[in-house]
Amino acid sequence: MTDHSENLALWPAPLASGAVDATVTVPGSKSVTNRALILAALAADPGWLRRPLRSRDTLLMADALRSLGISIEETVSSSSAVSGLPRGRGESWRVIPGMPQAPATVDVGNAGTVMRFLPPLAALAEGPVRFDGDPRSHERPLGGLIDALRALGARVEDDGRGALPMTVHGAGSLDGGHVEVDASTSSQFISALLLSAPRFNQGIEIRHTGRTLPSVPHIRMTVDMLRKAGAQVDSPDSGGEPNVWRVTAGALLGRDLVVEPDLSNAQPFLAAALITGGSVTIPDWPRRTTQPGDELRRIFTDMGGRCVLDDRGLTLTGSGRVRGIDADLSDVGELTPGIAAVAALADSESVLRGVAHLRLHETDRLAALTKEINSLGGDVTETADGLRIRPRPLHGGVFHTYEDHRLATAGAILGLVVKDIEIENIATTGKTMPDFPDLWHRMLSGESD
């Protein structure tokens, strides 16, 4: 965990003057956008993404695909420009697929989806594709994916690091077939192989060999999107063998896809209603979704909120009381920073379990949350697989973010009810939500979208 705070501006976290009452339209899902881009790039005909997320992670994915010879055209409807909708709400991306081209260089930034989803696609190119990114990206696990690609017939040069930088030497095709993968450090290893598998000569059969498998809903999202693109997928959820996924080789369909709102990015706004005893509505909340963020309805209800899903969207109303929680978050690890912030303001102890893998995310999230909440007077201790949070009166101070967007929004949640919190590098929210500071201020002013 590296802190680069010395050169980064501090953002005074706004204090809520009372109960928050607002409607907040959050941008599109990063997880859906980046999966859709891969599937569209591999399709047999052009496709459209409507309302894609436009953020650092998704622009890195789009630029990487362009470097591999895939055409992605961006358009903004004239009506959205006139109405003043947030950028992305009226935006569409047209993806014109083609065989991946090499040589190429891919900048992954610190995006797990880019560094993991693209190497299997790059193996279909004919020539070298080099992958590199931010310094933190060199510390994030890739070994399981690299080993799997080699077992499937790809040549990968990583100097034995099992991490970036690396070069995939594509041969124009990949045999595919059976492969064993330990995805206990990242479910993205499985999603990465599944997304490109329809283009492998023999498809794929993946067997997960690790003891645990984090973020299973993200794999379900991958499978669901593959099926909607015309792929034949056999998975544990459809009556298949536990820990085994099979994809048959075949053509993918170009789709016209409207990207759902990013439900995980709705978390800080819903948390604002919970901790201030207010009410926040998120429009366009889907009634059926594979996004892990949908679990916020259950989790924040357990913590004292009341959720209503109707034609307006999802509305969370706080009761003025926040309860502690004992929860296994292994399927929804990305929600942990926001839940930890809310738990630090609860009236009883919380235990968050099943998230040891967060030590390998954008930063060591467990260590970072412990250090930063405790620096404000909190009482957080790390456990083997999570956090124990004993609420204490908190005071102002600098909340460091370690270039992690989820840390930044967790600090903003605390700043709603704790005076004089300053957040280092709020701009890091641009990874998945570039408009966060503006959306936050608009929520507090009661503006509705």
Short mmCIF file of C-alpha atoms in Angstrom, two decimals, residues 67-68 101-105 125-130:
data_model
loop_
_atom_site.label_atom_id
_atom_site.label_comp_id
_atom_site.label_asym_id
_atom_site.label_seq_id
_atom_site.Cartn_x
_atom_site.Cartn_y
_atom_site.Cartn_z
CA SER A 67 -4.67 -0.13 -30.68
CA LEU A 68 -5.57 -3.71 -31.68
CA GLN A 101 -3.99 -6.70 -35.05
CA ALA A 102 -0.39 -6.75 -33.80
CA PRO A 103 2.15 -5.45 -32.98
CA ALA A 104 0.45 -3.28 -30.38
CA THR A 105 0.99 -1.75 -26.96
CA ALA A 125 -3.72 -11.47 -32.96
CA GLU A 126 -0.73 -12.39 -35.07
CA GLY A 127 2.29 -10.81 -33.41
CA PRO A 128 3.36 -9.29 -30.07
CA VAL A 129 1.04 -7.27 -27.82
CA ARG A 130 2.78 -5.62 -24.87
#
